[in-house]
Coordinates of C-alpha atoms in Angstrom, one line a residue:
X1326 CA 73.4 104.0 -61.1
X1327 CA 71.9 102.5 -64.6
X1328 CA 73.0 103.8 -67.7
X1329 CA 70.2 102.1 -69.2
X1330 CA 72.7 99.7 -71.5
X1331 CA 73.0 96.5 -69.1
X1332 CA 71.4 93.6 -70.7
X1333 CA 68.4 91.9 -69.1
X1334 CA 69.0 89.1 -66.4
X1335 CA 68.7 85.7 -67.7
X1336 CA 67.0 83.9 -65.0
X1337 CA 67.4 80.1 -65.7
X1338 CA 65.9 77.1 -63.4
X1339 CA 68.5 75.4 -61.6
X1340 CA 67.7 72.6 -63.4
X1341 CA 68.4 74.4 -66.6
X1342 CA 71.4 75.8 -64.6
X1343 CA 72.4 72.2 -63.6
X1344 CA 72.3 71.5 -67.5
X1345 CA 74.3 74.0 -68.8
X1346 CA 76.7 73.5 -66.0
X1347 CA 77.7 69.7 -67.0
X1348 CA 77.1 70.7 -70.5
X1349 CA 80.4 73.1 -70.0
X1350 CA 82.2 70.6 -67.7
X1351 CA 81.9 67.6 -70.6
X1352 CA 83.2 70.2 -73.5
X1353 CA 86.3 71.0 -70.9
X1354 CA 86.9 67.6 -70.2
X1355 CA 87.0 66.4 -73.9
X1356 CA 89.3 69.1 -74.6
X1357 CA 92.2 66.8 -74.1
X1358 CA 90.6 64.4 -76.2
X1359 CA 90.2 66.6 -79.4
X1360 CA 93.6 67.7 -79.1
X1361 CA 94.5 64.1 -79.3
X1362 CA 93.0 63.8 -82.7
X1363 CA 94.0 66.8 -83.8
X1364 CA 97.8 65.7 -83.4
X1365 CA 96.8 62.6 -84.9
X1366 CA 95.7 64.1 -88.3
X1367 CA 98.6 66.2 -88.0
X1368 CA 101.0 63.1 -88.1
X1369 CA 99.0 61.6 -91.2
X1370 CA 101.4 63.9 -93.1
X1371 CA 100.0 67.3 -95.9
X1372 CA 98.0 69.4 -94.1
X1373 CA 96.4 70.9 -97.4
X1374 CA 94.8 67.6 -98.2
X1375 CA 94.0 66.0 -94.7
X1376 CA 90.0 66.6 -94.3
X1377 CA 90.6 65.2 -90.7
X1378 CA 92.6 67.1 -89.6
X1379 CA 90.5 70.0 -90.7
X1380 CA 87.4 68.8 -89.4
X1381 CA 89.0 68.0 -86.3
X1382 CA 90.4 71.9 -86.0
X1383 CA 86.7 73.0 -86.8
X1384 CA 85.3 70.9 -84.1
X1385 CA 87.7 72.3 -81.5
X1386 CA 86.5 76.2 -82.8
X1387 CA 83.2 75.0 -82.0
X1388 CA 83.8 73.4 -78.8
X1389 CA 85.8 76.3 -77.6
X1390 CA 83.4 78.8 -78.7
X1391 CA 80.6 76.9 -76.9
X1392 CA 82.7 77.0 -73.8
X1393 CA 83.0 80.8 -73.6
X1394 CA 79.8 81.3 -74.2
X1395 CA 78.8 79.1 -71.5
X1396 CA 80.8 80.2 -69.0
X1397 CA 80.3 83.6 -69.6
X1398 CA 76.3 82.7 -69.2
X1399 CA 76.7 80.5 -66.1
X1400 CA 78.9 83.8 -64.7
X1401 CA 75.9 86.2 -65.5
X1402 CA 72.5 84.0 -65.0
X1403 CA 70.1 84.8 -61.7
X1404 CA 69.4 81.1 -60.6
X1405 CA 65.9 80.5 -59.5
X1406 CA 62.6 81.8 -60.0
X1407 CA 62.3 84.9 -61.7
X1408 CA 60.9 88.0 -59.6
X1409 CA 56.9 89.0 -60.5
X1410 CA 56.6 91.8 -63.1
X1411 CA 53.7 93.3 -64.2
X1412 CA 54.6 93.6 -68.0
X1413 CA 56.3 91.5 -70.7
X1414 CA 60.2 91.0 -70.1
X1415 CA 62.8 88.7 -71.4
X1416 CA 62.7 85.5 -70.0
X1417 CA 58.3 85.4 -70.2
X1418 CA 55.9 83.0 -71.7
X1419 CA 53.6 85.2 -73.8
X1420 CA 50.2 84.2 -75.3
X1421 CA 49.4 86.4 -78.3
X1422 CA 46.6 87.1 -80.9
X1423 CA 47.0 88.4 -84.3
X1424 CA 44.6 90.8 -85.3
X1425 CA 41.8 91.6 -84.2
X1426 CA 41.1 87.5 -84.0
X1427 CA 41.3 86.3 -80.5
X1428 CA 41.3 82.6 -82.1
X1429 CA 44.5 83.1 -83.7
X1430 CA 46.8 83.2 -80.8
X1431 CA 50.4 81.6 -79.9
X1432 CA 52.3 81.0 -76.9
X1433 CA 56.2 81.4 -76.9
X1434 CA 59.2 82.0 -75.1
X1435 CA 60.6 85.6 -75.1
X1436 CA 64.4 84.5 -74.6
X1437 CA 67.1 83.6 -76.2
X1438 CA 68.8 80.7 -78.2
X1439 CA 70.0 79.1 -75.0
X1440 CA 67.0 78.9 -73.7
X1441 CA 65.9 77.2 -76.7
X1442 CA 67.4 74.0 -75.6
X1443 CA 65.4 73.9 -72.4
X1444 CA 61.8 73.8 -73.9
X1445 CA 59.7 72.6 -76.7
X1446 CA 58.1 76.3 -76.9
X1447 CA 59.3 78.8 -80.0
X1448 CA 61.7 81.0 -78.8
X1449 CA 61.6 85.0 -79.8
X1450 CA 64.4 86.9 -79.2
X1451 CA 63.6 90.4 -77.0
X1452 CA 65.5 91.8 -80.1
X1453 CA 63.6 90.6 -83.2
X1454 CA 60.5 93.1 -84.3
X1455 CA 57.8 91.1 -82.2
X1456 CA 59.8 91.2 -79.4
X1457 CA 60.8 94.6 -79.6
X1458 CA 56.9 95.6 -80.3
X1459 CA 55.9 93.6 -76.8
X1460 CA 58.5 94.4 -74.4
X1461 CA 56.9 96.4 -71.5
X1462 CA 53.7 95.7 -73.2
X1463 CA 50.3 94.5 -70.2
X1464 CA 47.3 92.2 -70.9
X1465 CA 45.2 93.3 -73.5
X1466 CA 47.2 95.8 -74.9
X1467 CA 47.7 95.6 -78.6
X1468 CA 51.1 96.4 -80.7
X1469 CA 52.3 96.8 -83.8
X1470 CA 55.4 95.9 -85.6
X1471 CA 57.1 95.5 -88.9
X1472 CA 57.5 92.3 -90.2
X1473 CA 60.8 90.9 -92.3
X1474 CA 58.6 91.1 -95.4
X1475 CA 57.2 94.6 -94.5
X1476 CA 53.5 94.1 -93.4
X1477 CA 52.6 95.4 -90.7
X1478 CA 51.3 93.2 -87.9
X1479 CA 49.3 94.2 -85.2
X1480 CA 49.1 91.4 -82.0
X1481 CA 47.4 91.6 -78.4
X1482 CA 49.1 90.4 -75.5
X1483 CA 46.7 87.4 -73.9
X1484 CA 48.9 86.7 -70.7
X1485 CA 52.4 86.6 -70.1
X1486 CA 54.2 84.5 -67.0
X1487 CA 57.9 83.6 -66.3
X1488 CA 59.2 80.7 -68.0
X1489 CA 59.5 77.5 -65.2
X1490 CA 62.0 75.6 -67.4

């Protein structure tokens, strides 16, 4: 039974999956390699003053933080093609138009950061205002939503369609 709070699938193409994948095999496999540096700062004596040593640290935080993430969203991802839905969802191409002017439109990726990496498109997180504002929403149905500056915006969803990768 749904209690309503499960996030959204994230549907990746298993080419996108394929990416990630060695992505998160190369950071495991140069983890031997950073500890290696890291010991190698550490034997250049004061840690206060040694910028290497410190740097090298920050790069492992990174690298290990990137690796949970990854794995974590490798665990949880639906591979293939996402299923046909007959409103806007995470994981959509959208075409929008401000307004009531059907020439000013755009065309981006409802998804998140990850994503990001595997297209040219701007991404929109399902949590920002727009996103919020056109979540469930059809084909020519128009929404409104607060913007960071406080205007209100109104936008018509053109067309959405899953995202290919």
């Amino acid at each position: 039974m749904s209690n309503g709070n499960e996030a959204p699938a994230t549907w990746l193409s298993q080419d996108a999956y394929d990416r990630l994948k060695a992505e998160l095999d190369e950071l495991i496999a140069n983890r031997p390699i950073i500890a290696a540096e890291i010991n190698a700062r550490r034997e250049e004596g004061d840690l206060r003053e040694n910028g290497g040593y410190h740097a090298a640290r920050e790069e492992q935080g990174k690298a290990e933080g990137r690796i949970l993430y990854l794995k974590e969203l490798l665990r949880t991802a639906q591979v293939g093609e996402a299923p046909t839905v007959d409103a806007v969802a995470p994981g959509m191409v959208v075409t929008i138009y401000f307004d009531d002017d059907a020439d000013d439109t755009e065309t981006f990726l409802l998804g998140s950061r990850e994503i990001a990496s595997t297209t040219d498109l701007t991404v929109y997180s399902p949590e920002s205002a727009l996103g919020q504002a056109i979540l469930g929403g059809k084909a020519g149905q128009a929404c409104t939503y607060t913007a960071p500056s406080g205007a209100d915006i109104k936008v018509t969803v053109v067309s959405f369609e899953p995202f290919s990768g």
